[in-house]
Amino acid sequence: MLFSHPSDEKKSLGLKNDLLWNKAAVGKLVWWIHAKPDHLWVKWINHIYLKGKTWQNYSPPNDSSWYWRKICQVKFLLADAYNHDEWVDQKGREYTIKKGYEFLRTKGDKIEWMNLVWTNWSIPKHSMLSWFYHHNSLNTKEKLHKLGISENDTCIICENGTENNEHLFFQCEYSTAMLDIISSWVRVHLPSRDLLTWRLNMQGSSLQQDVINAIINATMYHVWRQRNLSKFELKLLTRKAVARDIVEEIKSRMRGMKLTKAGDGDRRWLELLTDRK
């Protein structure tokens, strides 16, 4: 299959556009015709289709096969990326599907918080909850009350404030106490106010930043889970018990990660974090 049906790119979800990726993959065939005259398939293309014509200015006849017309369509899409048969983003003539995809896709404004959510160190369900939070898609009581579904908008956990995103995760006494416990474990102060700004300006190596972001995502996930337990099962675990679960989850995640590119400083930091209770 040369082309697939396009899929809508979810804003900041980290998914590739499958249609453009497919076109970029077809671009590999376009580049082969440019750069690999001794390739058997390219020889066959030259004998059957090109017949001595230059590839750069070639247009397929109307009665040519469907797959050949699609290859030629991609050639025209990528035409501006070639300069005298050389791929413009490369020092040499080498074409890669990734580079082709980057050339074809429309580059919108960068979502500043995307890298805080989608890190290799975050457990996927934690990242997904964080993604919903940043899109204001969680059904908090404030939102349900405005829709007429909830009788009030009071925080279920502390019963002291409006249950919206900011209150539930960063102002509720339950969540702030849990952040304090997690802060003492990681030995980094995680401020409950302006946490997004703090995360965007966080100091330390990229690995340390990813781990701390994974910890924050895990904390948000468990706060939301406890909120739902309070609402639907009328029970709430202690902050220490939930914090302990968060620490064990992150430790388990760290033990399963490959550290082939980690420096000695990062390795020592992770070892200390894993041993610390």
XYZ file of N, CA and C in Angstrom:
831
model
N 0.845 -1.188 0.000
C 0.000 0.000 0.000
C 0.880 1.238 0.000
N 0.787 2.039 -1.062
C 1.621 3.222 -1.145
C 1.098 4.345 -0.274
N -0.202 4.586 -0.300
C -0.781 5.648 0.506
C -1.850 5.051 1.405
N -1.917 5.524 2.629
C -2.981 5.109 3.540
C -3.925 6.276 3.745
N -5.025 6.029 4.426
C -5.940 7.119 4.726
C -5.306 8.048 5.760
N -5.476 9.347 5.596
C -4.875 10.271 6.559
C -5.548 10.165 7.913
N -4.779 10.362 8.939
C -5.338 10.411 10.290
C -5.082 11.789 10.859
N -6.058 12.326 11.582
C -5.902 13.651 12.179
C -4.818 13.596 13.241
N -3.884 14.523 13.155
C -2.834 14.596 14.171
C -3.400 15.249 15.414
N -3.373 14.522 16.513
C -3.855 15.070 17.773
C -2.818 16.057 18.298
N -3.297 17.226 18.639
C -2.397 18.289 19.067
C -1.576 17.850 20.269
N -0.272 17.838 20.085
C 0.691 17.519 21.134
C 0.597 16.089 21.620
N -0.063 15.194 20.864
C -0.180 13.809 21.307
C 1.042 12.989 20.946
N 1.911 13.529 20.090
C 3.152 12.826 19.777
C 2.996 11.770 18.706
N 1.878 11.777 17.962
C 1.654 10.781 16.920
C 2.024 11.350 15.556
N 2.593 10.498 14.707
C 2.944 10.927 13.361
C 1.721 10.874 12.455
N 1.715 11.716 11.439
C 0.709 11.681 10.396
C 1.040 10.508 9.474
N 0.204 9.460 9.483
C 0.546 8.234 8.758
C 0.572 8.445 7.246
N -0.253 9.361 6.736
C -0.252 9.628 5.291
C 1.074 10.246 4.861
N 1.536 11.252 5.621
C 2.801 11.897 5.267
C 3.978 10.950 5.454
N 3.919 10.097 6.492
C 5.008 9.135 6.702
C 5.072 8.152 5.528
N 3.902 7.756 5.023
C 3.866 6.850 3.881
C 4.461 7.513 2.644
N 4.138 8.791 2.459
C 4.708 9.517 1.319
C 6.220 9.652 1.467
N 6.671 9.899 2.681
C 8.114 10.000 2.916
C 8.801 8.670 2.626
N 8.107 7.557 2.937
C 8.667 6.227 2.640
C 8.753 6.007 1.134
N 7.727 6.461 0.409
C 7.778 6.378 -1.056
C 8.909 7.255 -1.585
N 9.195 8.336 -0.851
C 10.300 9.198 -1.247
C 11.627 8.463 -1.313
N 11.745 7.369 -0.566
C 12.964 6.559 -0.626
C 13.136 5.978 -2.025
N 12.032 5.566 -2.640
C 12.089 5.049 -4.018
C 12.461 6.163 -4.985
N 11.917 7.361 -4.734
C 12.264 8.515 -5.575
C 13.766 8.767 -5.511
N 14.308 8.703 -4.301
C 15.739 8.953 -4.130
C 16.574 7.850 -4.762
N 16.116 6.607 -4.693
C 16.839 5.505 -5.333
C 17.004 5.766 -6.830
N 15.920 6.240 -7.453
C 15.996 6.510 -8.896
C 17.015 7.610 -9.169
N 17.128 8.566 -8.236
C 18.137 9.622 -8.345
C 19.547 9.061 -8.191
N 19.736 8.240 -7.164
C 21.094 8.007 -6.655
C 21.640 6.597 -6.858
N 20.813 5.644 -7.256
C 21.288 4.255 -7.334
C 21.066 3.663 -8.739
N 21.804 4.145 -9.725
C 21.594 3.661 -11.099
C 21.899 2.177 -11.276
N 22.724 1.594 -10.386
C 23.076 0.174 -10.519
C 22.110 -0.757 -9.794
N 21.150 -0.194 -9.095
C 20.163 -1.016 -8.394
C 19.269 -1.721 -9.422
N 18.993 -3.003 -9.225
C 18.224 -3.780 -10.201
C 16.859 -3.173 -10.466
N 16.175 -2.763 -9.368
C 14.839 -2.174 -9.556
C 14.935 -0.871 -10.343
N 15.955 -0.051 -10.077
C 16.128 1.211 -10.798
C 16.415 0.955 -12.267
N 17.214 -0.064 -12.552
C 17.468 -0.429 -13.962
C 16.172 -0.794 -14.662
N 15.303 -1.535 -13.937
C 14.023 -1.936 -14.535
C 13.146 -0.708 -14.782
N 13.132 0.247 -13.826
C 12.352 1.480 -13.972
C 12.840 2.270 -15.187
N 14.147 2.358 -15.327
C 14.700 3.083 -16.469
C 14.319 2.420 -17.791
N 14.307 1.089 -17.825
C 14.007 0.357 -19.050
C 12.524 0.441 -19.402
N 11.655 0.360 -18.389
C 10.219 0.308 -18.648
C 9.590 1.691 -18.758
N 10.004 2.626 -17.889
C 9.317 3.907 -17.804
C 10.129 5.089 -18.329
N 11.330 5.269 -17.809
C 12.078 6.475 -18.174
C 12.576 6.444 -19.605
N 13.146 5.320 -20.004
C 13.594 5.121 -21.386
C 14.496 6.266 -21.852
N 15.486 6.606 -21.019
C 16.458 7.623 -21.390
C 16.090 9.033 -20.997
N 14.877 9.257 -20.513
C 14.472 10.602 -20.099
C 15.064 10.925 -18.731
N 15.281 12.205 -18.472
C 15.813 12.606 -17.171
C 14.715 12.507 -16.105
N 15.075 11.987 -14.963
C 14.115 11.766 -13.881
C 13.584 13.084 -13.321
N 14.432 14.112 -13.293
C 14.038 15.371 -12.682
C 12.830 15.993 -13.370
N 12.775 15.921 -14.690
C 11.692 16.566 -15.438
C 10.656 15.578 -15.965
N 10.756 14.337 -15.549
C 9.875 13.297 -16.076
C 8.452 13.436 -15.542
N 7.458 13.251 -16.409
C 6.048 13.172 -16.027
C 5.470 11.874 -16.564
N 4.717 11.140 -15.761
C 4.210 9.837 -16.203
C 3.076 9.995 -17.204
N 2.982 9.137 -18.195
C 1.840 9.168 -19.121
C 0.558 8.767 -18.397
N -0.576 9.162 -18.938
C -1.856 8.886 -18.284
C -2.181 7.407 -18.196
N -1.631 6.617 -19.099
C -1.972 5.191 -19.090
C -0.977 4.350 -18.282
N -0.057 5.009 -17.526
C 0.901 4.249 -16.712
C 0.199 3.704 -15.466
N 0.845 2.780 -14.810
C 0.228 2.103 -13.665
C -0.005 3.060 -12.497
N -0.933 2.657 -11.639
C -1.300 3.492 -10.500
C -0.106 3.735 -9.585
N 0.632 2.681 -9.264
C 1.730 2.825 -8.310
C 2.826 3.733 -8.867
N 3.040 3.696 -10.192
C 4.059 4.536 -10.789
C 3.649 6.009 -10.749
N 2.376 6.278 -10.984
C 1.900 7.662 -10.905
C 2.039 8.199 -9.477
N 1.808 7.333 -8.479
C 1.941 7.762 -7.085
C 3.401 8.090 -6.754
N 4.328 7.284 -7.255
C 5.745 7.569 -7.037
C 6.112 8.910 -7.653
N 5.590 9.171 -8.838
C 5.889 10.438 -9.505
C 5.254 11.621 -8.771
N 4.074 11.410 -8.174
C 3.466 12.469 -7.376
C 4.374 12.868 -6.215
N 4.932 11.863 -5.553
C 5.833 12.141 -4.439
C 7.086 12.844 -4.939
N 7.547 12.472 -6.115
C 8.723 13.154 -6.683
C 8.471 14.654 -6.804
N 7.282 15.028 -7.251
C 6.968 16.448 -7.378
C 6.831 17.108 -6.001
N 6.299 16.379 -5.012
C 6.179 16.932 -3.665
C 7.540 17.234 -3.058
N 8.521 16.397 -3.400
C 9.857 16.528 -2.829
C 10.811 17.336 -3.710
N 10.300 17.847 -4.829
C 11.187 18.499 -5.803
C 11.970 19.653 -5.185
N 11.325 20.432 -4.335
C 12.000 21.587 -3.739
C 13.061 21.192 -2.724
N 13.077 19.918 -2.328
C 14.053 19.460 -1.337
C 15.333 18.951 -1.993
N 15.381 18.977 -3.309
C 16.564 18.503 -4.025
C 17.264 19.667 -4.706
N 18.575 19.640 -4.662
C 19.391 20.654 -5.311
C 20.469 19.926 -6.109
N 20.287 19.892 -7.400
C 21.202 19.150 -8.281
C 21.315 17.687 -7.818
N 20.160 17.080 -7.605
C 20.070 15.671 -7.216
C 20.590 15.383 -5.818
N 20.832 16.400 -5.037
C 21.290 16.179 -3.669
C 20.193 16.599 -2.695
N 20.006 15.767 -1.655
C 19.008 16.071 -0.623
C 19.496 17.265 0.177
N 18.703 18.347 0.241
C 19.188 19.617 0.770
C 19.475 19.569 2.269
N 18.820 18.670 3.019
C 19.029 18.632 4.461
C 20.184 17.741 4.872
N 20.887 17.178 3.915
C 21.973 16.264 4.225
C 23.284 16.804 3.666
N 24.386 16.445 4.304
C 25.690 16.854 3.791
C 26.014 16.108 2.505
N 25.577 14.876 2.414
C 25.788 14.090 1.199
C 24.477 13.932 0.455
N 24.340 12.816 -0.241
C 23.141 12.593 -1.040
C 22.156 11.667 -0.318
N 22.485 11.278 0.877
C 21.660 10.291 1.572
C 20.291 10.855 1.950
N 19.257 10.145 1.584
C 17.886 10.496 1.949
C 17.413 9.545 3.037
N 16.699 10.069 4.027
C 16.092 9.214 5.040
C 14.603 9.517 5.108
N 13.814 8.526 5.489
C 12.366 8.710 5.595
C 12.050 9.783 6.630
N 12.802 9.803 7.707
C 12.578 10.802 8.750
C 12.767 12.218 8.206
N 13.846 12.417 7.431
C 14.085 13.742 6.858
C 12.991 14.098 5.861
N 12.543 13.124 5.083
C 11.459 13.376 4.145
C 10.176 13.770 4.852
N 9.888 13.098 5.959
C 8.688 13.414 6.735
C 8.770 14.824 7.301
N 9.930 15.189 7.842
C 10.097 16.525 8.398
C 9.914 17.591 7.323
N 10.338 17.285 6.097
C 10.184 18.242 5.005
C 8.711 18.387 4.611
N 7.965 17.276 4.594
C 6.593 17.290 4.099
C 5.583 17.836 5.098
N 5.830 17.618 6.375
C 4.804 17.980 7.353
C 4.754 19.485 7.574
N 3.567 19.949 7.939
C 3.368 21.355 8.270
C 3.794 21.575 9.705
N 4.712 22.464 9.906
C 5.231 22.720 11.254
C 4.422 23.845 11.903
N 3.640 23.476 12.896
C 2.861 24.464 13.631
C 3.649 25.004 14.810
N 2.967 25.796 15.613
C 3.606 26.319 16.821
C 3.927 25.168 17.767
N 5.101 25.194 18.351
C 5.517 24.148 19.265
C 4.750 24.253 20.575
N 4.213 23.120 21.030
C 3.517 23.085 22.314
C 4.570 23.007 23.403
N 4.648 24.041 24.225
C 5.761 24.148 25.161
C 5.778 23.035 26.197
N 4.596 22.497 26.546
C 4.558 21.482 27.600
C 4.610 20.050 27.076
N 4.719 19.865 25.762
C 4.649 18.522 25.190
C 5.728 17.599 25.750
N 6.967 18.104 25.864
C 8.072 17.274 26.350
C 7.975 16.986 27.848
N 7.130 17.726 28.560
C 6.913 17.421 29.967
C 6.014 16.202 30.131
N 5.152 15.999 29.169
C 4.164 14.914 29.239
C 4.705 13.624 28.645
N 5.270 13.720 27.449
C 5.694 12.517 26.724
C 7.188 12.288 26.907
N 7.541 11.642 27.993
C 8.931 11.273 28.239
C 9.020 9.752 28.320
N 10.177 9.208 27.961
C 10.364 7.753 28.024
C 10.254 7.223 29.447
N 10.495 8.095 30.420
C 10.490 7.663 31.810
C 9.096 7.630 32.405
N 8.141 8.312 31.769
C 6.775 8.328 32.283
C 6.044 7.045 31.911
N 5.267 6.528 32.830
C 4.388 5.402 32.537
C 3.262 5.933 31.649
N 2.921 5.239 30.556
C 1.964 5.788 29.578
C 0.647 6.288 30.170
N 0.060 5.557 31.123
C -1.217 6.016 31.680
C -1.037 7.325 32.454
N 0.144 7.536 33.039
C 0.422 8.793 33.727
C 0.529 9.936 32.711
N 1.223 9.681 31.604
C 1.353 10.704 30.558
C -0.012 11.063 29.977
N -0.866 10.055 29.816
C -2.184 10.312 29.230
C -3.019 11.202 30.137
N -2.970 10.941 31.433
C -3.701 11.787 32.385
C -3.173 13.221 32.349
N -1.856 13.360 32.278
C -1.247 14.685 32.209
C -1.660 15.399 30.926
N -1.753 14.663 29.839
C -2.186 15.238 28.564
C -3.618 15.758 28.672
N -4.498 14.981 29.292
C -5.878 15.427 29.505
C -5.910 16.693 30.362
N -5.040 16.719 31.383
C -4.982 17.899 32.253
C -4.620 19.151 31.453
N -3.585 19.062 30.629
C -3.131 20.227 29.880
C -4.158 20.681 28.852
N -5.016 19.777 28.421
C -6.094 20.148 27.495
C -7.390 20.495 28.224
N -7.324 20.535 29.555
C -8.499 20.847 30.365
C -9.666 19.921 30.026
N -9.360 18.633 29.876
C -10.368 17.661 29.454
C -10.850 16.747 30.581
N -10.371 16.971 31.802
C -10.802 16.142 32.927
C -12.154 16.636 33.440
N -13.020 15.692 33.755
C -14.358 16.047 34.228
C -14.340 16.375 35.723
N -13.776 17.517 36.041
C -13.778 17.983 37.423
C -15.192 18.421 37.810
N -15.417 18.588 39.117
C -16.745 18.975 39.569
C -17.123 20.374 39.084
N -16.141 21.243 38.927
C -16.437 22.573 38.395
C -17.049 22.461 37.007
N -16.453 21.629 36.164
C -16.960 21.457 34.806
C -18.335 20.775 34.825
N -18.488 19.741 35.664
C -19.766 19.019 35.737
C -20.869 19.901 36.304
N -20.508 20.773 37.249
C -21.503 21.678 37.823
C -22.003 22.677 36.784
N -21.109 23.191 35.957
C -21.507 24.125 34.899
C -22.421 23.452 33.881
N -22.255 22.140 33.707
C -23.099 21.389 32.776
C -24.405 20.939 33.425
N -24.553 21.216 34.704
C -25.766 20.817 35.401
C -25.789 19.369 35.829
N -24.626 18.708 35.824
C -24.553 17.294 36.172
C -24.280 17.108 37.656
N -23.514 18.016 38.251
C -23.163 17.937 39.667
C -23.915 19.017 40.448
N -24.335 18.679 41.678
C -25.076 19.636 42.503
C -24.206 20.806 42.948
N -22.901 20.559 43.114
C -21.994 21.622 43.541
C -20.644 21.418 42.897
N -19.723 22.353 43.116
C -18.387 22.264 42.522
C -17.304 22.165 43.593
N -17.679 21.749 44.798
C -16.740 21.674 45.907
C -15.823 20.467 45.764
N -14.549 20.657 46.088
C -13.556 19.582 45.990
C -14.003 18.373 46.817
N -13.997 17.211 46.206
C -14.440 15.990 46.871
C -13.493 15.599 47.997
N -12.200 15.847 47.800
C -11.204 15.363 48.757
C -11.149 16.231 50.003
N -10.928 17.529 49.811
C -10.733 18.405 50.980
C -11.985 19.171 51.372
N -12.979 19.224 50.476
C -14.226 19.969 50.709
C -13.948 21.419 51.063
N -12.880 21.960 50.476
C -12.485 23.333 50.787
C -11.949 24.008 49.537
N -12.838 24.380 48.665
C -12.418 25.021 47.422
C -13.135 24.422 46.229
N -13.062 25.143 45.111
C -13.680 24.684 43.876
C -12.804 23.621 43.222
N -13.407 22.487 42.887
C -12.631 21.407 42.290
C -12.425 21.664 40.798
N -11.346 22.375 40.491
C -10.900 22.519 39.109
C -9.485 21.952 39.023
N -8.885 22.034 37.850
C -7.558 21.435 37.646
C -6.525 21.970 38.633
N -6.453 23.278 38.752
C -5.409 23.874 39.584
C -5.601 23.544 41.054
N -6.843 23.604 41.520
C -7.080 23.296 42.921
C -6.785 21.828 43.219
N -7.336 20.938 42.410
C -7.239 19.516 42.706
C -5.795 19.037 42.754
N -4.976 19.459 41.792
C -3.618 18.928 41.690
C -2.576 19.735 42.465
N -2.816 21.024 42.680
C -1.743 21.861 43.208
C -2.130 22.755 44.379
N -3.402 22.773 44.763
C -3.820 23.627 45.872
C -4.528 22.855 46.975
N -5.161 21.760 46.635
C -5.819 20.917 47.630
C -4.776 20.449 48.655
N -5.120 20.498 49.945
C -4.162 20.135 50.981
C -3.685 18.695 50.847
N -4.515 17.852 50.263
C -4.131 16.454 50.055
C -3.004 16.357 49.021
N -3.157 17.031 47.876
C -2.158 16.956 46.806
C -0.877 17.714 47.179
N -1.001 18.851 47.872
C 0.209 19.597 48.248
C 1.033 18.817 49.276
N 0.357 18.137 50.206
C 1.076 17.311 51.180
C 1.777 16.150 50.481
N 1.129 15.591 49.452
C 1.754 14.495 48.719
C 2.970 14.981 47.939
N 2.878 16.181 47.363
C 4.027 16.764 46.660
C 5.198 16.982 47.609
N 4.894 17.384 48.833
C 5.951 17.589 49.828
C 6.664 16.270 50.145
N 5.886 15.190 50.260
C 6.481 13.881 50.546
C 7.373 13.432 49.387
N 6.877 13.618 48.168
C 7.652 13.243 46.980
C 8.899 14.111 46.873
N 8.782 15.397 47.199
C 9.935 16.305 47.154
C 11.045 15.843 48.083
N 10.662 15.376 49.267
C 11.672 14.920 50.223
C 12.377 13.663 49.732
N 11.683 12.863 48.932
C 12.320 11.652 48.392
C 13.291 11.994 47.266
N 12.859 12.844 46.338
C 13.701 13.139 45.179
C 14.744 14.212 45.501
N 14.606 14.852 46.680
C 15.513 15.915 47.125
C 15.502 17.120 46.175
N 14.341 17.373 45.619
C 14.124 18.544 44.761
C 12.792 19.153 45.178
N 12.781 20.440 45.436
C 11.540 21.088 45.850
C 10.604 21.215 44.652
N 9.428 20.608 44.756
C 8.422 20.668 43.704
C 7.348 21.655 44.145
N 7.389 22.878 43.653
C 6.444 23.901 44.128
C 5.026 23.602 43.673
N 4.074 23.792 44.548
C 2.679 23.540 44.180
C 2.116 24.672 43.328
N 2.663 25.868 43.473
C 2.213 27.005 42.662
C 3.208 27.271 41.536
N 2.647 27.625 40.384
C 3.470 27.900 39.195
C 4.365 26.706 38.847
N 3.823 25.494 39.019
C 4.632 24.304 38.759
C 4.978 24.176 37.279
N 4.051 24.563 36.405
C 4.327 24.471 34.969
C 5.513 25.345 34.593
N 5.534 26.597 35.083
C 6.653 27.493 34.804
C 7.953 26.924 35.344
N 7.881 26.367 36.549
C 9.073 25.760 37.149
C 9.574 24.591 36.310
N 8.668 23.770 35.805
C 9.067 22.611 34.995
C 9.712 23.053 33.683
N 9.171 24.099 33.081
C 9.701 24.582 31.806
C 11.095 25.176 31.960
N 11.425 25.622 33.169
C 12.733 26.230 33.424
C 13.592 25.375 34.352
N 13.291 24.101 34.433
C 13.989 23.210 35.338
C 15.462 23.086 34.990
N 16.303 23.008 36.019
C 17.740 22.832 35.836
C 18.084 21.336 35.910
N 19.304 21.002 35.468
C 19.753 19.614 35.517
C 19.851 19.001 34.133
N 20.391 17.794 34.074
C 20.548 17.100 32.794
C 19.179 16.733 32.230
N 19.143 16.429 30.936
C 17.867 16.065 30.301
C 17.283 14.808 30.930
N 18.138 13.861 31.333
C 17.647 12.647 31.979
C 17.006 12.979 33.322
N 17.655 13.806 34.111
C 17.098 14.176 35.413
C 15.774 14.918 35.243
N 15.705 15.793 34.251
C 14.460 16.509 33.992
C 13.351 15.541 33.601
N 13.669 14.552 32.750
C 12.666 13.573 32.335
C 12.165 12.761 33.521
N 13.071 12.367 34.412
C 12.672 11.573 35.579
C 11.771 12.398 36.494
N 12.128 13.643 36.743
C 11.314 14.492 37.622
C 9.943 14.757 36.996
N 9.913 14.961 35.684
C 8.622 15.125 35.012
C 7.788 13.850 35.115
N 8.436 12.694 35.028
C 7.725 11.421 35.191
C 7.143 11.310 36.601
N 7.891 11.772 37.589
C 7.421 11.748 38.982
C 6.197 12.653 39.151
N 6.251 13.838 38.554
C 5.120 14.770 38.658
C 3.901 14.197 37.943
N 4.094 13.606 36.763
C 2.978 12.988 36.043
C 2.361 11.863 36.864
N 3.213 11.072 37.531
C 2.717 9.979 38.370
C 1.914 10.522 39.544
N 2.395 11.606 40.144
C 1.687 12.211 41.277
C 0.309 12.710 40.852
N 0.237 13.369 39.693
C -1.041 13.863 39.192
C -2.001 12.707 38.930
N -1.467 11.632 38.363
C -2.310 10.460 38.081
C -2.914 9.905 39.362
N -2.114 9.778 40.392
C -2.598 9.175 41.636
C -3.532 10.105 42.397
N -3.330 11.416 42.293
C -4.290 12.351 42.890
C -5.652 12.177 42.225
N -5.648 12.084 40.898
C -6.910 11.896 40.168
C -7.558 10.555 40.520
N -6.741 9.545 40.694
C -7.259 8.226 41.066
C -7.901 8.263 42.454
N -7.256 8.941 43.396
C -7.820 9.051 44.737
C -9.093 9.896 44.726
N -9.117 10.892 43.877
C -10.333 11.699 43.736
C -11.486 10.829 43.285
N -11.242 9.942 42.312
C -12.305 9.064 41.821
C -12.708 8.022 42.860
N -11.740 7.527 43.642
C -12.075 6.599 44.721
C -12.978 7.278 45.751
N -12.688 8.538 46.047
C -13.514 9.282 46.999
C -14.935 9.460 46.475
N -15.029 9.704 45.186
C -16.341 9.980 44.594
C -17.180 8.715 44.421
N -16.559 7.654 43.923
C -17.339 6.479 43.537
C -17.311 5.345 44.569
N -16.272 5.301 45.403
C -16.175 4.218 46.388
C -16.134 4.723 47.823
N -16.191 6.044 47.974
C -16.242 6.680 49.296
C -15.077 6.264 50.189
N -13.897 6.165 49.614
C -12.710 5.864 50.403
C -11.529 6.650 49.859
N -10.550 6.870 50.744
C -9.389 7.680 50.375
C -8.174 7.155 51.125
N -7.134 6.776 50.376
C -5.911 6.301 51.007
C -5.148 7.474 51.627
N -4.319 7.183 52.611
C -3.519 8.238 53.229
C -2.495 8.768 52.237
N -2.033 9.987 52.482
C -1.055 10.591 51.578
C 0.239 9.789 51.553
N 0.656 9.313 52.716
C 1.892 8.536 52.787
C 1.772 7.246 51.985
N 0.617 6.592 52.063
C 0.410 5.342 51.324
C 0.454 5.585 49.824
N -0.182 6.659 49.364
C -0.182 6.976 47.933
C 1.211 7.383 47.482
N 1.898 8.197 48.280
C 3.262 8.606 47.939
C 4.172 7.391 47.846
N 3.976 6.436 48.744
C 4.787 5.219 48.701
C 4.532 4.443 47.399
N 3.275 4.393 46.972
C 2.958 3.723 45.702
C 3.618 4.437 44.526
N 3.619 5.766 44.566
C 4.243 6.542 43.488
C 5.737 6.250 43.425
N 6.396 6.273 44.564
C 7.837 6.023 44.620
C 8.167 4.637 44.090
N 7.387 3.637 44.484
C 7.658 2.268 44.030
C 7.429 2.117 42.533
N 6.417 2.789 42.007
C 6.164 2.737 40.562
C 7.329 3.351 39.787
N 7.791 4.504 40.245
C 8.892 5.178 39.553
C 10.174 4.366 39.674
N 10.432 3.792 40.844
C 11.616 2.950 41.009
C 11.571 1.764 40.065
N 10.419 1.132 39.952
C 10.270 -0.003 39.038
C 10.514 0.424 37.598
N 10.019 1.622 37.254
C 10.237 2.151 35.896
C 11.728 2.391 35.653
N 12.421 2.945 36.640
C 13.837 3.250 36.487
C 14.655 1.973 36.327
N 14.294 0.927 37.060
C 15.036 -0.334 36.955
C 14.884 -0.959 35.572
N 13.776 -0.684 34.909
C 13.540 -1.283 33.598
C 14.057 -0.482 32.427
N 14.611 0.716 32.681
C 15.088 1.566 31.595
C 16.535 1.242 31.245
N 16.856 1.323 29.945
C 18.227 1.136 29.485
C 18.980 2.460 29.621
N 20.195 2.384 30.115
C 20.972 3.598 30.381
C 22.215 3.674 29.500
N 22.080 3.249 28.249
C 23.246 3.200 27.359
C 23.843 4.593 27.112
N 23.014 5.636 27.141
C 23.498 6.983 26.845
C 23.645 7.844 28.108
N 23.419 7.256 29.266
C 23.486 8.030 30.511
C 24.934 8.232 30.937
N 25.252 9.430 31.415
C 26.588 9.717 31.918
C 26.765 9.181 33.329
N 27.995 9.245 33.809
C 28.292 8.724 35.147
C 27.505 9.481 36.220
N 27.376 10.793 36.064
C 26.636 11.580 37.038
C 25.172 11.182 37.110
N 24.572 10.966 35.947
C 23.170 10.545 35.914
C 22.995 9.157 36.507
N 23.930 8.270 36.222
C 23.853 6.915 36.775
C 23.921 6.941 38.304
N 24.819 7.739 38.849
C 24.931 7.831 40.307
C 23.661 8.438 40.911
N 23.113 9.446 40.235
C 21.892 10.081 40.714
C 20.735 9.087 40.742
N 20.614 8.270 39.699
C 19.548 7.274 39.653
C 19.739 6.190 40.712
N 20.986 5.795 40.934
C 21.257 4.778 41.970
C 20.866 5.293 43.350
N 21.224 6.553 43.643
C 20.851 7.148 44.930
C 19.333 7.232 45.074
N 18.674 7.598 43.985
C 17.220 7.738 44.016
C 16.550 6.385 44.214
N 17.091 5.364 43.580
C 16.505 4.027 43.695
C 16.694 3.464 45.088
N 17.833 3.744 45.720
C 18.109 3.215 47.067
C 17.401 4.003 48.161
N 17.047 5.251 47.852
C 16.463 6.129 48.872
C 15.002 5.726 49.139
N 14.602 5.789 50.396
C 13.219 5.441 50.773
C 12.427 6.696 51.099
